[in-house]
Amino acid sequence: MERESASLGGEPVSLNQTIFQGFEWYIPADHQHWIRLSQAMPSLASLGITSIWIPPATKAMRSTSEGYDAYDLYDLGEFERHGTKRTKYGDKRELVQLSEIANRHGVSILFDAILNHKMGADNTESVRAVKVDPEGMVLFMIKAWTKYDFPGRGEKYSSMKWNKDHFTGVDYDQKSKRNGVWRFQGKDWAHDVDEELTNYDFLLGQDIDHSHHEVREDLFNWVEWLSSQLRLGGLRLDAIKHFSASFLRDFVRHIDQNIDAGTDWFIVGEYWRADSKVLSAYIEYMNHRMSLFDVPLLTNFYNISKGILTDARRVFDGSLAAVKPKNAVTFVVNHDTQAGQSLEVFPILVSSLFFLRLLLPCTSSPDFLSLISYTDFRKTIIEPWFLPLAYSLILLRENFGIPCVFWADLYGTLEPTLPQPPPSNGIIIPRLILARKLWAYGTETLYFEDSPTCAGLTRAGHPSRSAGAGLAVVMNTGWTSSGKHMCVGKVHAGETWSDVLGQTWGEVIIDTDGMGYFRACPRSVSVWVHDAAEGRDEADSLVFDDGGYSAVQGAMDKIKLREPLNTMPAWLQSTTEA
């Protein structure tokens, strides 16, 4: 018996928080995703989802792109560009409707904000720039795509027109028709960014100069404006390792001081670094006001699933949630770690080595082989057999970060080369989410001591949730069946427990000391719960399928997505569709 948490006593406890990433990289470019999410909201809320991270809702360089090529932050699918008003996911009216429907179901919206760069400028400007190259730094006159006039929007919401003064560098010279990295004369990369590759300010596109007073003012105004347009519960901030930490701290402070209920916003940043010391230091710099995704834990999941780490007892070693549980967002998969995407191998793609080599200052010019040895190439694709085990660890533990469930693990993926249904045909992971909602409360005891392949934990339950029902989890990474003698509490003596996931047959009768022997089949996880627990019938019959889309057939759901919803807010019913 490794550790027992402090009891919560008899005071009521709040519902466990669970984030859902409401998209994958391969969402169809049908401009209907906001409606798709609106239709899914009742079932997601019923399952136990409390927050939904939506894809970038601002106008991108292309109407079919995923949104990370940000063009205009003030356009949520409202203004004409290249013959359309909609983003890949829909128009502003549908987005507003989604935020209203989510609010009614007690689900908060996390808005994906792209503040590092812009792409898709309206015109070029001549600018003197230094090409970043280990072979030498030469000053050029280039044509840079830095002029943003926003002709579709004009000056509505913001009068600022972006130009070369508002950027530090670009990745393309229109004059020479060449790719590369050019730093503008008189500008410098931000110094308070990640030190990977010496300085990792530049990522792509037109790199925003967050030290410029007009940029700061416009971004501060934008987030206030955004809060007036949508019902939001917080932000997901993209690529924060690539822009000024001091700016971001000021940005978050501005939210807290200038937005109604801004201090209640949940803010999580994407800082892709498998080093919990670095991530912890960043959280402390942000005065613990921000959370970060737990990349080190994901690394451990990968290593166990691939057999690189054979001792499952070390799964939490070095994780962010182990040292900053209140500021960690745990996850198993996201859109960037899907097959073929940018973080399938991290921290950088093998194919991007030459491009990233250009970012190194001349004063630290390592040769190509040095760069390869410096970079730690670890694939983050988790083996399918381990997905349920990983999800059980992030969903059912006590005070171990807030878990985030990925779209494809509920709805499947439309990945072009291999579309797939959800893991376990939509049975195991939805039941794990529901188990978190119903029974993952009360005293936690970990059983990680005696076996490198079999680990367990119990939650004793809490009187204010599901009439005090608890659970017992056994995770088995070995090739033979295994089990654990574990205590679930004397209050459960005499109860008959069985595996709610249906992975392991049989029953366990809890003895007078609150003990039972709980088993798991090879390379699987079992979650044991009282047969008569509140919510057990719902869990036993749950097969999650509310029609997100069929990944096997590659077809959209049968819902007529363009029909108005019966739950449409009254104040929107008179609004004509853009």
mmCIF file of C-alpha atoms in Angstrom, residues 284-542:
data_model
loop_
_atom_site.group_PDB
_atom_site.id
_atom_site.type_symbol
_atom_site.label_atom_id
_atom_site.label_comp_id
_atom_site.label_asym_id
_atom_site.label_seq_id
_atom_site.Cartn_x
_atom_site.Cartn_y
_atom_site.Cartn_z
ATOM 1 C CA GLU A 284 5.430 29.665 -10.867
ATOM 2 C CA TYR A 285 6.400 32.594 -13.086
ATOM 3 C CA MET A 286 2.715 32.896 -13.960
ATOM 4 C CA ASN A 287 1.883 32.974 -10.237
ATOM 5 C CA HIS A 288 0.059 29.650 -10.581
ATOM 6 C CA ARG A 289 -2.664 31.409 -12.582
ATOM 7 C CA MET A 290 -2.146 29.135 -15.597
ATOM 8 C CA SER A 291 -2.187 25.413 -16.166
ATOM 9 C CA LEU A 292 -0.060 23.497 -18.675
ATOM 10 C CA PHE A 293 -0.539 20.229 -20.522
ATOM 11 C CA ASP A 294 1.347 17.362 -18.883
ATOM 12 C CA VAL A 295 3.728 16.409 -21.683
ATOM 13 C CA PRO A 296 6.089 14.466 -19.356
ATOM 14 C CA LEU A 297 3.241 12.132 -18.361
ATOM 15 C CA LEU A 298 2.426 11.566 -22.024
ATOM 16 C CA THR A 299 6.062 10.586 -22.540
ATOM 17 C CA ASN A 300 5.739 7.968 -19.812
ATOM 18 C CA PHE A 301 2.549 6.629 -21.392
ATOM 19 C CA TYR A 302 4.356 6.224 -24.691
ATOM 20 C CA ASN A 303 7.347 4.507 -23.101
ATOM 21 C CA ILE A 304 5.165 2.004 -21.257
ATOM 22 C CA SER A 305 2.953 1.300 -24.258
ATOM 23 C CA LYS A 306 6.019 0.606 -26.409
ATOM 24 C CA GLY A 307 7.766 -1.519 -23.773
ATOM 25 C CA ILE A 308 10.582 1.003 -23.349
ATOM 26 C CA LEU A 309 9.596 1.502 -19.715
ATOM 27 C CA THR A 310 8.719 -1.930 -18.342
ATOM 28 C CA ASP A 311 8.057 -0.883 -14.758
ATOM 29 C CA ALA A 312 4.518 0.513 -14.652
ATOM 30 C CA ARG A 313 5.115 1.675 -11.089
ATOM 31 C CA ARG A 314 7.131 4.553 -12.539
ATOM 32 C CA VAL A 315 4.302 5.868 -14.713
ATOM 33 C CA PHE A 316 3.970 9.070 -12.676
ATOM 34 C CA ASP A 317 7.727 9.723 -12.368
ATOM 35 C CA GLY A 318 8.631 13.214 -13.529
ATOM 36 C CA SER A 319 5.064 14.108 -14.472
ATOM 37 C CA LEU A 320 3.792 17.642 -14.077
ATOM 38 C CA ALA A 321 0.711 16.427 -12.209
ATOM 39 C CA ALA A 322 2.951 14.835 -9.581
ATOM 40 C CA VAL A 323 4.445 18.216 -8.638
ATOM 41 C CA LYS A 324 1.776 20.720 -9.747
ATOM 42 C CA PRO A 325 -1.509 18.791 -9.568
ATOM 43 C CA LYS A 326 -3.640 21.939 -9.510
ATOM 44 C CA ASN A 327 -1.953 23.331 -12.628
ATOM 45 C CA ALA A 328 -1.667 20.235 -14.821
ATOM 46 C CA VAL A 329 -3.952 19.152 -17.629
ATOM 47 C CA THR A 330 -3.376 15.473 -18.269
ATOM 48 C CA PHE A 331 -4.048 13.899 -21.654
ATOM 49 C CA VAL A 332 -3.348 10.821 -23.753
ATOM 50 C CA VAL A 333 -3.772 12.038 -27.339
ATOM 51 C CA ASN A 334 -4.444 15.375 -29.030
ATOM 52 C CA HIS A 335 -4.714 16.727 -32.568
ATOM 53 C CA ASP A 336 -0.960 17.328 -32.807
ATOM 54 C CA THR A 337 -0.039 13.769 -31.833
ATOM 55 C CA GLN A 338 -2.312 12.143 -34.385
ATOM 56 C CA ALA A 339 -0.649 10.208 -37.170
ATOM 57 C CA GLY A 340 1.060 12.531 -39.614
ATOM 58 C CA GLN A 341 0.848 15.647 -37.445
ATOM 59 C CA SER A 342 3.506 17.962 -36.085
ATOM 60 C CA LEU A 343 4.064 16.336 -32.700
ATOM 61 C CA GLU A 344 3.771 12.701 -33.705
ATOM 62 C CA VAL A 345 7.519 12.928 -33.126
ATOM 63 C CA PHE A 346 8.490 15.571 -30.601
ATOM 64 C CA PRO A 347 9.811 18.047 -29.809
ATOM 65 C CA ILE A 348 10.407 18.560 -33.523
ATOM 66 C CA LEU A 349 9.862 16.613 -36.707
ATOM 67 C CA VAL A 350 12.779 14.888 -38.356
ATOM 68 C CA SER A 351 11.687 16.473 -41.623
ATOM 69 C CA SER A 352 11.926 19.924 -40.024
ATOM 70 C CA LEU A 353 15.557 19.637 -38.942
ATOM 71 C CA PHE A 354 16.985 21.737 -41.722
ATOM 72 C CA PHE A 355 14.331 24.434 -41.280
ATOM 73 C CA LEU A 356 14.934 24.616 -37.539
ATOM 74 C CA ARG A 357 18.675 24.715 -38.093
ATOM 75 C CA LEU A 358 18.115 28.106 -39.717
ATOM 76 C CA LEU A 359 16.820 29.476 -36.434
ATOM 77 C CA LEU A 360 20.101 28.987 -34.606
ATOM 78 C CA PRO A 361 22.153 32.141 -34.057
ATOM 79 C CA CYS A 362 25.505 32.192 -35.803
ATOM 80 C CA THR A 363 27.278 32.412 -32.454
ATOM 81 C CA SER A 364 26.073 28.940 -31.515
ATOM 82 C CA SER A 365 26.119 27.225 -34.889
ATOM 83 C CA PRO A 366 26.237 23.498 -34.172
ATOM 84 C CA ASP A 367 26.578 21.297 -37.195
ATOM 85 C CA PHE A 368 23.737 19.135 -38.388
ATOM 86 C CA LEU A 369 24.786 16.034 -36.459
ATOM 87 C CA SER A 370 25.051 18.035 -33.250
ATOM 88 C CA LEU A 371 21.513 19.250 -33.760
ATOM 89 C CA ILE A 372 20.307 15.693 -34.241
ATOM 90 C CA SER A 373 22.006 14.536 -31.042
ATOM 91 C CA TYR A 374 20.612 17.539 -29.163
ATOM 92 C CA THR A 375 17.039 16.716 -30.114
ATOM 93 C CA ASP A 376 15.155 13.981 -28.287
ATOM 94 C CA PHE A 377 12.982 12.216 -30.852
ATOM 95 C CA ARG A 378 10.173 10.381 -29.081
ATOM 96 C CA LYS A 379 6.972 9.408 -30.838
ATOM 97 C CA THR A 380 3.885 10.285 -28.859
ATOM 98 C CA ILE A 381 1.506 7.856 -30.532
ATOM 99 C CA ILE A 382 0.205 5.601 -27.769
ATOM 100 C CA GLU A 383 -0.280 1.939 -28.620
ATOM 101 C CA PRO A 384 -4.026 1.136 -28.840
ATOM 102 C CA TRP A 385 -3.922 -1.501 -26.102
ATOM 103 C CA PHE A 386 -2.646 1.072 -23.619
ATOM 104 C CA LEU A 387 -5.210 3.816 -24.314
ATOM 105 C CA PRO A 388 -7.775 2.548 -21.758
ATOM 106 C CA LEU A 389 -5.055 2.099 -19.134
ATOM 107 C CA ALA A 390 -3.750 5.619 -19.661
ATOM 108 C CA TYR A 391 -7.241 7.091 -19.528
ATOM 109 C CA SER A 392 -8.001 5.212 -16.308
ATOM 110 C CA LEU A 393 -4.936 6.796 -14.720
ATOM 111 C CA ILE A 394 -5.859 10.366 -15.645
ATOM 112 C CA LEU A 395 -9.613 10.031 -15.083
ATOM 113 C CA LEU A 396 -9.888 8.116 -11.820
ATOM 114 C CA ARG A 397 -7.090 9.439 -9.628
ATOM 115 C CA GLU A 398 -7.610 12.034 -6.896
ATOM 116 C CA ASN A 399 -6.058 15.499 -7.167
ATOM 117 C CA PHE A 400 -3.913 14.615 -10.165
ATOM 118 C CA GLY A 401 -4.582 17.369 -12.651
ATOM 119 C CA ILE A 402 -7.647 17.887 -14.820
ATOM 120 C CA PRO A 403 -7.986 15.215 -17.523
ATOM 121 C CA CYS A 404 -8.638 16.074 -21.163
ATOM 122 C CA VAL A 405 -10.330 13.494 -23.410
ATOM 123 C CA PHE A 406 -9.659 13.596 -27.141
ATOM 124 C CA TRP A 407 -12.359 13.795 -29.825
ATOM 125 C CA ALA A 408 -11.222 10.689 -31.721
ATOM 126 C CA ASP A 409 -11.363 8.590 -28.567
ATOM 127 C CA LEU A 410 -15.124 9.177 -28.395
ATOM 128 C CA TYR A 411 -16.042 9.588 -32.063
ATOM 129 C CA GLY A 412 -13.266 7.992 -34.089
ATOM 130 C CA THR A 413 -11.033 9.659 -36.643
ATOM 131 C CA LEU A 414 -11.332 10.502 -40.328
ATOM 132 C CA GLU A 415 -7.541 10.349 -40.772
ATOM 133 C CA PRO A 416 -7.258 9.997 -44.567
ATOM 134 C CA THR A 417 -5.045 6.920 -44.791
ATOM 135 C CA LEU A 418 -6.763 4.968 -42.017
ATOM 136 C CA PRO A 419 -10.146 6.206 -40.753
ATOM 137 C CA GLN A 420 -11.032 4.381 -37.571
ATOM 138 C CA PRO A 421 -13.923 4.028 -35.133
ATOM 139 C CA PRO A 422 -13.343 5.035 -31.509
ATOM 140 C CA PRO A 423 -11.209 2.681 -29.391
ATOM 141 C CA SER A 424 -13.094 -0.350 -28.056
ATOM 142 C CA ASN A 425 -16.003 0.626 -30.313
ATOM 143 C CA GLY A 426 -16.974 3.468 -28.027
ATOM 144 C CA ILE A 427 -17.449 1.395 -24.881
ATOM 145 C CA ILE A 428 -14.484 1.591 -22.490
ATOM 146 C CA ILE A 429 -13.412 5.240 -22.581
ATOM 147 C CA PRO A 430 -16.959 6.662 -22.271
ATOM 148 C CA ARG A 431 -17.520 4.366 -19.299
ATOM 149 C CA LEU A 432 -14.298 5.602 -17.715
ATOM 150 C CA ILE A 433 -15.498 9.199 -18.105
ATOM 151 C CA LEU A 434 -18.838 8.288 -16.558
ATOM 152 C CA ALA A 435 -17.067 6.440 -13.730
ATOM 153 C CA ARG A 436 -15.145 9.635 -12.994
ATOM 154 C CA LYS A 437 -18.400 11.567 -12.822
ATOM 155 C CA LEU A 438 -20.196 9.038 -10.619
ATOM 156 C CA TRP A 439 -17.728 7.264 -8.339
ATOM 157 C CA ALA A 440 -14.187 8.731 -8.404
ATOM 158 C CA TYR A 441 -14.513 10.498 -5.059
ATOM 159 C CA GLY A 442 -13.300 10.099 -1.510
ATOM 160 C CA THR A 443 -10.125 8.670 -0.066
ATOM 161 C CA GLU A 444 -7.632 7.346 -2.614
ATOM 162 C CA THR A 445 -5.210 4.536 -1.882
ATOM 163 C CA LEU A 446 -2.514 3.549 -4.373
ATOM 164 C CA TYR A 447 -1.214 -0.020 -4.721
ATOM 165 C CA PHE A 448 1.927 0.336 -6.792
ATOM 166 C CA GLU A 449 4.498 -1.438 -4.636
ATOM 167 C CA ASP A 450 4.830 -5.139 -5.346
ATOM 168 C CA SER A 451 4.628 -5.654 -9.120
ATOM 169 C CA PRO A 452 6.190 -3.862 -12.096
ATOM 170 C CA THR A 453 3.289 -4.874 -14.354
ATOM 171 C CA CYS A 454 0.222 -4.708 -12.115
ATOM 172 C CA ALA A 455 -0.880 -1.568 -10.283
ATOM 173 C CA GLY A 456 -4.069 -0.608 -8.531
ATOM 174 C CA LEU A 457 -5.923 2.156 -6.775
ATOM 175 C CA THR A 458 -9.140 2.534 -4.854
ATOM 176 C CA ARG A 459 -11.512 5.423 -4.207
ATOM 177 C CA ALA A 460 -13.623 4.970 -1.087
ATOM 178 C CA GLY A 461 -16.498 7.106 -2.355
ATOM 179 C CA HIS A 462 -18.101 10.179 -0.803
ATOM 180 C CA PRO A 463 -21.552 10.431 0.799
ATOM 181 C CA SER A 464 -22.470 13.427 -1.356
ATOM 182 C CA ARG A 465 -21.816 11.579 -4.634
ATOM 183 C CA SER A 466 -23.695 8.492 -5.840
ATOM 184 C CA ALA A 467 -24.699 7.633 -2.255
ATOM 185 C CA GLY A 468 -21.075 6.990 -1.338
ATOM 186 C CA ALA A 469 -20.276 4.380 -3.989
ATOM 187 C CA GLY A 470 -16.566 3.959 -4.675
ATOM 188 C CA LEU A 471 -14.405 2.051 -7.120
ATOM 189 C CA ALA A 472 -11.324 -0.128 -7.465
ATOM 190 C CA VAL A 473 -8.998 0.024 -10.463
ATOM 191 C CA VAL A 474 -6.524 -2.648 -11.574
ATOM 192 C CA MET A 475 -4.146 -1.888 -14.440
ATOM 193 C CA ASN A 476 -2.217 -4.807 -15.920
ATOM 194 C CA THR A 477 0.574 -4.273 -18.465
ATOM 195 C CA GLY A 478 1.698 -7.901 -18.303
ATOM 196 C CA TRP A 479 0.903 -10.835 -20.559
ATOM 197 C CA THR A 480 -0.867 -12.906 -17.896
ATOM 198 C CA SER A 481 -3.872 -12.176 -15.715
ATOM 199 C CA SER A 482 -3.072 -10.500 -12.436
ATOM 200 C CA GLY A 483 -4.759 -8.914 -9.454
ATOM 201 C CA LYS A 484 -4.480 -6.963 -6.231
ATOM 202 C CA HIS A 485 -5.749 -7.329 -2.687
ATOM 203 C CA MET A 486 -7.081 -3.846 -2.010
ATOM 204 C CA CYS A 487 -9.174 -2.093 0.612
ATOM 205 C CA VAL A 488 -12.234 -0.087 -0.437
ATOM 206 C CA GLY A 489 -13.386 0.669 3.111
ATOM 207 C CA LYS A 490 -15.407 -1.157 5.751
ATOM 208 C CA VAL A 491 -18.460 0.869 4.786
ATOM 209 C CA HIS A 492 -18.639 -1.327 1.660
ATOM 210 C CA ALA A 493 -18.479 -4.654 3.535
ATOM 211 C CA GLY A 494 -20.822 -7.268 2.122
ATOM 212 C CA GLU A 495 -21.234 -5.544 -1.238
ATOM 213 C CA THR A 496 -20.850 -7.428 -4.513
ATOM 214 C CA TRP A 497 -18.579 -5.675 -7.003
ATOM 215 C CA SER A 498 -17.940 -6.368 -10.695
ATOM 216 C CA ASP A 499 -16.012 -4.815 -13.576
ATOM 217 C CA VAL A 500 -18.037 -1.976 -15.072
ATOM 218 C CA LEU A 501 -15.840 -2.071 -18.197
ATOM 219 C CA GLY A 502 -16.737 -5.701 -18.857
ATOM 220 C CA GLN A 503 -13.097 -6.681 -19.279
ATOM 221 C CA THR A 504 -12.900 -9.167 -16.404
ATOM 222 C CA TRP A 505 -15.571 -11.726 -15.514
ATOM 223 C CA GLY A 506 -16.649 -12.633 -12.009
ATOM 224 C CA GLU A 507 -17.627 -10.931 -8.795
ATOM 225 C CA VAL A 508 -15.839 -9.737 -5.678
ATOM 226 C CA ILE A 509 -17.543 -9.838 -2.272
ATOM 227 C CA ILE A 510 -16.093 -7.158 -0.006
ATOM 228 C CA ASP A 511 -15.159 -8.702 3.353
ATOM 229 C CA THR A 512 -15.753 -7.278 6.820
ATOM 230 C CA ASP A 513 -12.445 -5.400 6.712
ATOM 231 C CA GLY A 514 -13.390 -3.718 3.435
ATOM 232 C CA MET A 515 -10.943 -5.866 1.466
ATOM 233 C CA GLY A 516 -11.312 -7.647 -1.846
ATOM 234 C CA TYR A 517 -9.166 -9.325 -4.489
ATOM 235 C CA PHE A 518 -9.600 -7.480 -7.785
ATOM 236 C CA ARG A 519 -8.285 -8.825 -11.077
ATOM 237 C CA ALA A 520 -7.434 -7.582 -14.565
ATOM 238 C CA CYS A 521 -6.874 -9.511 -17.774
ATOM 239 C CA PRO A 522 -3.552 -9.260 -19.655
ATOM 240 C CA ARG A 523 -2.704 -5.794 -21.008
ATOM 241 C CA SER A 524 -5.974 -4.290 -19.865
ATOM 242 C CA VAL A 525 -7.681 -2.325 -17.115
ATOM 243 C CA SER A 526 -10.697 -3.190 -15.000
ATOM 244 C CA VAL A 527 -12.803 -0.846 -12.880
ATOM 245 C CA TRP A 528 -14.716 -2.623 -10.137
ATOM 246 C CA VAL A 529 -17.875 -1.033 -8.744
ATOM 247 C CA HIS A 530 -20.736 -2.185 -6.518
ATOM 248 C CA ASP A 531 -23.396 -3.894 -8.648
ATOM 249 C CA ALA A 532 -26.100 -1.788 -6.988
ATOM 250 C CA ALA A 533 -24.193 1.506 -7.047
ATOM 251 C CA GLU A 534 -26.110 4.584 -8.058
ATOM 252 C CA GLY A 535 -25.650 5.001 -11.814
ATOM 253 C CA ARG A 536 -24.461 1.421 -12.358
ATOM 254 C CA ASP A 537 -27.317 0.509 -14.707
ATOM 255 C CA GLU A 538 -26.533 3.568 -16.830
ATOM 256 C CA ALA A 539 -22.861 2.626 -17.032
ATOM 257 C CA ASP A 540 -23.504 -1.041 -17.822
ATOM 258 C CA SER A 541 -25.654 -0.162 -20.816
ATOM 259 C CA LEU A 542 -23.544 2.737 -22.083
#
